[in-house]
Short mmCIF file of C-alpha atoms and ligand atoms in Angstrom, two decimals:
data_model
loop_
_atom_site.label_atom_id
_atom_site.label_comp_id
_atom_site.label_asym_id
_atom_site.label_seq_id
_atom_site.Cartn_x
_atom_site.Cartn_y
_atom_site.Cartn_z
CA MET A 21 0.00 0.00 0.00
CA ALA A 22 1.66 3.22 -1.10
CA SER A 23 1.72 6.10 1.35
CA GLY A 24 0.36 9.45 0.20
CA ARG A 25 3.83 10.76 -0.35
CA SER A 26 5.12 7.91 -2.47
CA LEU A 27 1.89 7.98 -4.46
CA LEU A 28 2.65 11.59 -5.32
CA VAL A 29 6.17 10.61 -6.33
CA LEU A 30 4.68 7.98 -8.60
CA LEU A 31 2.13 10.38 -10.04
CA LEU A 32 4.41 13.33 -10.51
CA PRO A 33 5.90 12.30 -13.87
CA ILE A 34 2.39 11.56 -15.14
CA LEU A 35 1.12 14.93 -13.97
CA MET A 36 4.06 16.67 -15.59
CA ALA A 37 3.54 14.81 -18.85
CA ALA A 38 -0.11 15.84 -18.79
CA ALA A 39 0.88 19.46 -18.19
CA VAL A 40 3.26 19.37 -21.13
CA LEU A 41 0.62 17.77 -23.33
CA SER A 42 -2.02 20.31 -22.43
CA ALA A 43 0.49 23.11 -23.00
CA SER A 44 1.29 21.87 -26.46
CA ALA A 45 -2.39 21.26 -27.15
CA ALA A 46 -2.92 24.98 -26.66
CA GLY A 47 -0.72 25.35 -29.73
CA PRO A 48 1.24 28.25 -31.02
CA GLY A 49 -1.78 30.33 -32.03
CA ASP A 50 -2.00 31.66 -35.57
CA ILE A 51 0.98 31.15 -37.83
CA ALA A 52 1.94 33.77 -40.38
CA VAL A 53 4.61 33.26 -43.01
CA PHE A 54 6.39 35.56 -45.41
CA TRP A 55 6.22 34.33 -49.00
CA GLY A 56 7.93 35.83 -52.04
CA ARG A 57 11.52 35.96 -50.91
CA ASN A 58 12.86 33.03 -52.91
CA LYS A 59 11.61 31.49 -56.11
CA GLU A 60 12.60 28.01 -54.90
CA GLU A 61 10.00 28.09 -52.12
CA GLY A 62 7.19 26.94 -54.43
CA THR A 63 3.91 28.65 -55.15
CA LEU A 64 1.67 30.54 -52.79
CA ARG A 65 -0.97 27.87 -53.34
CA GLU A 66 1.42 25.18 -52.19
CA ALA A 67 2.19 27.17 -49.04
CA CYS A 68 -1.53 27.49 -48.30
CA ASP A 69 -2.11 23.79 -49.01
CA THR A 70 0.34 22.75 -46.29
CA GLY A 71 -2.39 23.59 -43.78
CA THR A 72 0.28 25.11 -41.54
CA TYR A 73 -0.34 28.80 -42.01
CA ASN A 74 -3.29 31.03 -41.12
CA THR A 75 -1.76 34.08 -42.77
CA VAL A 76 0.47 34.46 -45.81
CA ILE A 77 2.33 37.72 -46.31
CA ILE A 78 3.28 38.36 -49.92
CA SER A 79 6.53 40.30 -50.00
CA PHE A 80 7.52 42.90 -50.98
CA LEU A 81 6.34 46.05 -52.64
CA THR A 82 9.94 47.27 -52.53
CA GLY A 83 9.65 50.56 -54.37
CA PHE A 84 7.28 53.43 -53.69
CA GLY A 85 7.10 57.06 -52.71
CA ASN A 86 10.17 59.03 -53.40
CA TYR A 87 10.89 57.45 -56.69
CA GLY A 88 8.65 59.21 -59.17
CA ASN A 89 5.59 57.36 -57.86
CA LYS A 90 6.87 54.24 -59.51
CA TYR A 91 5.79 51.15 -57.71
CA THR A 92 7.97 48.06 -57.74
CA LEU A 93 6.75 44.64 -56.73
CA ASN A 94 9.59 42.21 -56.09
CA LEU A 95 8.56 38.55 -55.71
CA SER A 96 12.10 37.26 -56.22
CA GLY A 97 11.38 35.86 -59.66
CA HIS A 98 8.03 34.17 -58.96
CA PRO A 99 5.92 34.53 -62.10
CA LEU A 100 2.99 36.88 -61.52
CA ALA A 101 0.65 34.74 -63.59
CA GLY A 102 -1.11 32.41 -61.21
CA VAL A 103 -0.57 34.43 -58.04
CA GLY A 104 -4.09 35.88 -58.32
CA ASP A 105 -5.66 32.42 -58.53
CA ASP A 106 -3.48 31.25 -55.67
CA ILE A 107 -4.65 34.19 -53.55
CA LYS A 108 -8.26 33.20 -54.20
CA HIS A 109 -7.44 29.60 -53.35
CA CYS A 110 -5.79 30.63 -50.07
CA LYS A 111 -8.71 32.87 -49.16
CA SER A 112 -11.17 30.07 -49.89
CA LYS A 113 -9.37 28.08 -47.19
CA GLY A 114 -9.84 30.90 -44.72
CA ILE A 115 -6.23 32.02 -44.91
CA LEU A 116 -5.59 35.73 -44.53
CA VAL A 117 -3.57 37.20 -47.42
CA LEU A 118 -1.54 40.36 -46.86
CA LEU A 119 0.85 42.31 -49.06
CA SER A 120 3.93 43.67 -47.31
CA ILE A 121 5.36 47.02 -48.29
CA GLY A 122 8.98 48.04 -47.76
CA GLY A 123 11.31 45.29 -46.59
CA PRO A 124 15.02 45.12 -45.89
CA ASN A 125 16.22 45.61 -49.46
CA GLY A 126 13.99 48.16 -51.15
CA THR A 127 14.17 51.81 -52.11
CA TYR A 128 11.26 53.59 -50.55
CA SER A 129 10.13 56.54 -48.47
CA LEU A 130 7.13 58.81 -48.23
CA PRO A 131 8.40 62.36 -48.66
CA SER A 132 4.99 64.07 -48.41
CA PRO A 133 1.38 63.52 -47.39
CA GLN A 134 0.61 63.43 -51.10
CA SER A 135 2.94 60.48 -51.61
CA ALA A 136 1.17 58.65 -48.77
CA PHE A 137 -2.21 59.30 -50.41
CA SER A 138 -0.91 58.18 -53.78
CA LEU A 139 0.44 54.95 -52.33
CA ALA A 140 -2.84 54.29 -50.49
CA ASP A 141 -4.81 54.86 -53.69
CA TYR A 142 -2.44 52.63 -55.60
CA LEU A 143 -2.74 49.81 -53.06
CA TRP A 144 -6.51 50.23 -52.94
CA THR A 145 -7.08 50.14 -56.69
CA SER A 146 -4.34 47.65 -57.63
CA PHE A 147 -4.60 45.02 -54.85
CA LEU A 148 -7.51 45.76 -52.55
CA GLY A 149 -11.23 46.32 -53.04
CA GLY A 150 -11.06 49.35 -55.28
CA SER A 151 -10.83 49.30 -59.03
CA HIS A 152 -10.69 51.80 -61.82
CA THR A 153 -10.96 51.08 -65.48
CA GLY A 154 -7.50 50.99 -66.91
CA VAL A 155 -5.73 50.39 -63.60
CA HIS A 156 -3.36 47.46 -63.81
CA ARG A 157 -3.94 44.85 -61.12
CA PRO A 158 -0.84 42.63 -60.79
CA PHE A 159 -2.93 39.85 -59.20
CA GLY A 160 -5.93 40.41 -61.44
CA ASP A 161 -9.31 40.50 -59.73
CA ALA A 162 -8.02 38.70 -56.62
CA VAL A 163 -8.50 40.95 -53.61
CA ILE A 164 -5.99 40.76 -50.78
CA ASP A 165 -7.12 41.20 -47.18
CA GLY A 166 -4.70 43.85 -46.09
CA VAL A 167 -1.33 45.50 -45.99
CA ASP A 168 1.70 44.79 -43.83
CA PHE A 169 4.05 47.68 -43.05
CA TYR A 170 7.68 46.49 -43.01
CA ILE A 171 9.38 49.88 -42.91
CA ASP A 172 13.06 49.51 -42.28
CA GLN A 173 14.68 52.40 -44.11
CA GLY A 174 14.08 55.94 -45.26
CA GLY A 175 12.18 58.48 -43.20
CA ALA A 176 9.48 57.57 -40.72
CA ASP A 177 7.05 60.26 -41.84
CA HIS A 178 3.61 59.91 -43.39
CA TYR A 179 3.04 56.23 -42.67
CA ASP A 180 0.31 57.32 -40.26
CA GLU A 181 -1.37 59.12 -43.17
CA LEU A 182 -0.99 56.01 -45.30
CA ALA A 183 -2.67 53.89 -42.61
CA ARG A 184 -5.53 56.36 -42.16
CA ARG A 185 -6.12 56.65 -45.86
CA LEU A 186 -6.20 52.87 -46.32
CA ALA A 187 -8.64 52.58 -43.44
CA SER A 188 -10.93 55.26 -44.82
CA LEU A 189 -10.88 53.98 -48.42
CA SER A 190 -11.91 50.54 -47.17
CA TYR A 191 -14.32 51.69 -44.43
CA ASN A 192 -11.97 50.02 -41.95
CA LYS A 193 -12.26 46.67 -43.71
CA VAL A 194 -8.60 46.34 -44.60
CA THR A 195 -6.33 44.50 -42.16
CA LEU A 196 -3.24 46.50 -41.23
CA SER A 197 -0.23 44.82 -39.69
CA ALA A 198 3.21 46.07 -38.72
CA THR A 199 6.37 43.99 -38.88
CA VAL A 200 8.70 45.79 -36.49
CA ARG A 201 12.20 45.55 -35.15
CA CYS A 202 12.44 43.86 -31.80
CA ARG A 203 13.47 46.80 -29.67
CA TYR A 204 10.55 48.88 -28.51
CA PRO A 205 9.86 51.39 -29.88
CA ASP A 206 10.67 51.12 -33.58
CA PRO A 207 11.03 54.75 -34.72
CA HIS A 208 9.92 53.91 -38.26
CA MET A 209 6.52 52.78 -37.03
CA THR A 210 5.77 54.90 -33.97
CA SER A 211 3.44 57.42 -35.61
CA ALA A 212 1.71 54.82 -37.77
CA LEU A 213 1.02 52.58 -34.77
CA ALA A 214 -0.27 55.57 -32.83
CA THR A 215 -3.25 55.67 -35.20
CA GLY A 216 -4.58 52.57 -33.41
CA LEU A 217 -5.45 51.07 -36.80
CA PHE A 218 -3.08 48.09 -36.68
CA SER A 219 -4.75 44.88 -35.59
CA ARG A 220 -1.50 42.94 -35.50
CA VAL A 221 2.17 43.51 -34.76
CA HIS A 222 4.86 41.02 -35.81
CA VAL A 223 7.98 41.50 -33.69
CA ARG A 224 11.15 40.36 -35.42
CA LEU A 225 13.13 38.61 -32.70
CA TYR A 226 16.13 38.29 -34.97
CA GLY A 227 18.11 40.45 -37.33
CA ASP A 228 20.50 43.30 -37.23
CA LEU A 229 19.80 44.50 -33.71
CA LYS A 230 21.10 41.17 -32.40
CA CYS A 231 17.71 40.25 -31.07
CA THR A 232 17.08 36.81 -29.70
CA TRP A 233 14.48 35.37 -27.42
CA ALA A 234 16.84 36.27 -24.57
CA ASP A 235 15.39 39.73 -25.20
CA ARG A 236 11.92 38.56 -24.44
CA GLU A 237 11.24 41.70 -22.39
CA ALA A 238 11.33 43.40 -25.78
CA PHE A 239 8.40 41.32 -26.90
CA GLU A 240 6.60 41.99 -23.65
CA ALA A 241 7.18 45.74 -24.04
CA TRP A 242 5.48 45.64 -27.44
CA ALA A 243 2.59 43.61 -26.07
CA VAL A 244 2.04 46.06 -23.23
CA ALA A 245 2.34 49.11 -25.51
CA TYR A 246 -0.33 47.90 -27.96
CA PRO A 247 -2.88 45.98 -25.92
CA ALA A 248 -5.50 46.19 -28.68
CA SER A 249 -3.23 44.55 -31.28
CA LYS A 250 -2.49 40.84 -31.58
CA MET A 251 1.21 40.24 -31.00
CA PHE A 252 3.22 37.78 -33.08
CA VAL A 253 6.61 36.34 -32.16
CA GLY A 254 8.73 36.66 -35.30
CA VAL A 255 11.26 33.83 -35.68
CA VAL A 256 13.62 32.60 -38.37
CA ALA A 257 13.00 29.14 -39.79
CA SER A 258 16.70 28.36 -40.24
CA PRO A 259 20.02 29.17 -38.61
CA ASP A 260 21.13 30.24 -42.11
CA VAL A 261 19.14 33.45 -41.67
CA ASP A 262 20.39 34.33 -38.20
CA GLN A 263 22.39 31.77 -36.32
CA ASP A 264 22.25 33.57 -32.99
CA ALA A 265 18.52 34.10 -33.02
CA TYR A 266 17.56 30.67 -34.33
CA MET A 267 15.65 28.56 -31.83
CA PHE A 268 15.19 24.83 -31.85
CA GLN A 269 11.56 23.82 -32.09
CA LYS A 270 11.54 22.43 -28.56
CA ASP A 271 12.79 25.74 -27.18
CA LEU A 272 10.20 27.55 -29.21
CA TYR A 273 7.37 25.40 -27.89
CA TYR A 274 8.43 24.87 -24.32
CA ASN A 275 10.12 28.15 -23.54
CA VAL A 276 8.98 30.94 -25.83
CA LEU A 277 5.38 29.93 -26.21
CA GLN A 278 4.93 29.10 -22.55
CA PHE A 279 5.84 32.68 -21.81
CA ALA A 280 4.27 34.47 -24.76
CA GLN A 281 0.91 32.69 -24.54
CA LYS A 282 0.37 34.17 -21.10
CA LEU A 283 0.19 37.65 -22.57
CA PRO A 284 -3.48 38.56 -23.07
CA ASN A 285 -2.93 39.82 -26.61
CA TYR A 286 -0.68 37.01 -27.84
CA GLY A 287 -1.55 36.27 -31.45
CA GLY A 288 0.87 33.64 -32.71
CA LEU A 289 4.07 33.13 -34.62
CA MET A 290 5.48 34.91 -37.65
CA ILE A 291 7.86 32.75 -39.64
CA TRP A 292 10.65 34.22 -41.77
CA ASN A 293 10.24 32.74 -44.31
CA ARG A 294 8.44 30.14 -46.42
CA TYR A 295 11.60 29.15 -48.31
CA TYR A 296 13.47 28.11 -45.17
CA ASP A 297 10.39 26.64 -43.53
CA LYS A 298 9.76 24.41 -46.52
CA ARG A 299 13.39 23.40 -46.81
CA ASP A 300 14.05 22.74 -43.12
CA HIS A 301 10.55 21.72 -41.95
CA TYR A 302 10.72 24.14 -39.09
CA ILE A 303 6.99 24.61 -38.53
CA SER A 304 5.59 23.14 -41.72
CA SER A 305 6.03 19.47 -42.49
CA SER A 306 5.81 20.05 -46.24
C1 NAG B 249 14.39 41.43 -55.70
O1 NAG B 249 14.77 41.07 -54.38
C2 NAG B 249 15.83 40.15 -54.32
C3 NAG B 249 16.00 39.71 -52.88
O2 NAG B 249 16.18 40.80 -52.03
C4 NAG B 249 17.08 40.81 -54.89
O3 NAG B 249 18.14 39.91 -54.85
C5 NAG B 249 16.79 41.24 -56.32
O4 NAG B 249 17.88 41.94 -56.85
C6 NAG B 249 15.55 42.10 -56.43
N1 NAG B 249 15.19 42.30 -57.80
C7 NAG B 249 15.08 43.50 -58.34
C8 NAG B 249 14.68 43.54 -59.79
O5 NAG B 249 15.25 44.51 -57.70
C1 NAG B 250 19.09 42.70 -47.67
O1 NAG B 250 19.18 43.35 -46.43
C2 NAG B 250 19.76 42.57 -45.42
C3 NAG B 250 19.58 43.28 -44.11
O2 NAG B 250 19.88 44.64 -44.22
C4 NAG B 250 21.21 42.29 -45.79
O3 NAG B 250 21.83 41.51 -44.80
C5 NAG B 250 21.22 41.54 -47.12
O4 NAG B 250 22.54 41.35 -47.55
C6 NAG B 250 20.44 42.29 -48.18
N1 NAG B 250 20.28 41.45 -49.35
C7 NAG B 250 20.47 41.89 -50.59
C8 NAG B 250 20.21 40.90 -51.69
O5 NAG B 250 20.80 43.03 -50.83
#
């Protein structure tokens, strides 16, 4: 007959296993992935058919604003034909489709309020719900769900005007997200985020500021600063992107998520990017 104490000793591993199971059952939340950074990653449709992602972020609109109002879409050599149908396919599966503007390697800035309005009108008529006869729509009649702001260079001005204009053109229907540097605040996005129009913030816990999950207070600072936005932990899918910031899956699940999921506005993970995720099976198994 086991005493109470030895019974507990016997039960403890079982209880712990159950705790781990229930923690992993809670899952990582929504998973967003950047697509469009490497032609070898396969099509957008294929990414959506993995069943892994709830959001795909087409990247990037690398040129806008200061450059003669010329807009440059860089999908790293993916053929444009077919992307529109793939967007429709992804949306039919309930996957949110965003287009990201800016990025680490573009040439962009908004020198004036007028350039912000022009960009908003361009995004509205060329990718979102608006249309004008004669306006070229790179993805045809496919309508994306929203715009991700990945502003990493140039001035910080007028992105608030861009956000407001997009919101008003769409009667607040368009989803706005911000993909920010890990350290709070990110000067490029401060005024835009102050509009309160961004429903999600993806925090890049990697990259040139030497961010890793060891800086998790940085993530917490973002979460506290924008309680009305869903917060996403941005991670790299391969050590090839950022060796110092790369986390093994078990650390991601049992360390990062255990902490992040306790924040009331935790939204999920943002994976950089589909190419590495497909190649290394970081989150996706295909
Ligand atoms: C598109 O982006 C890729 C990746 O950053 C870059 O290597 C390439 O030169 C860009 N293409 C153009 C036409 O700018
Ligand atoms: C893009 O920008 C990143 C970060 O600034 C840099 O490390 C990388 O070399 C750039 N890639 C290209 C193709 O210019």
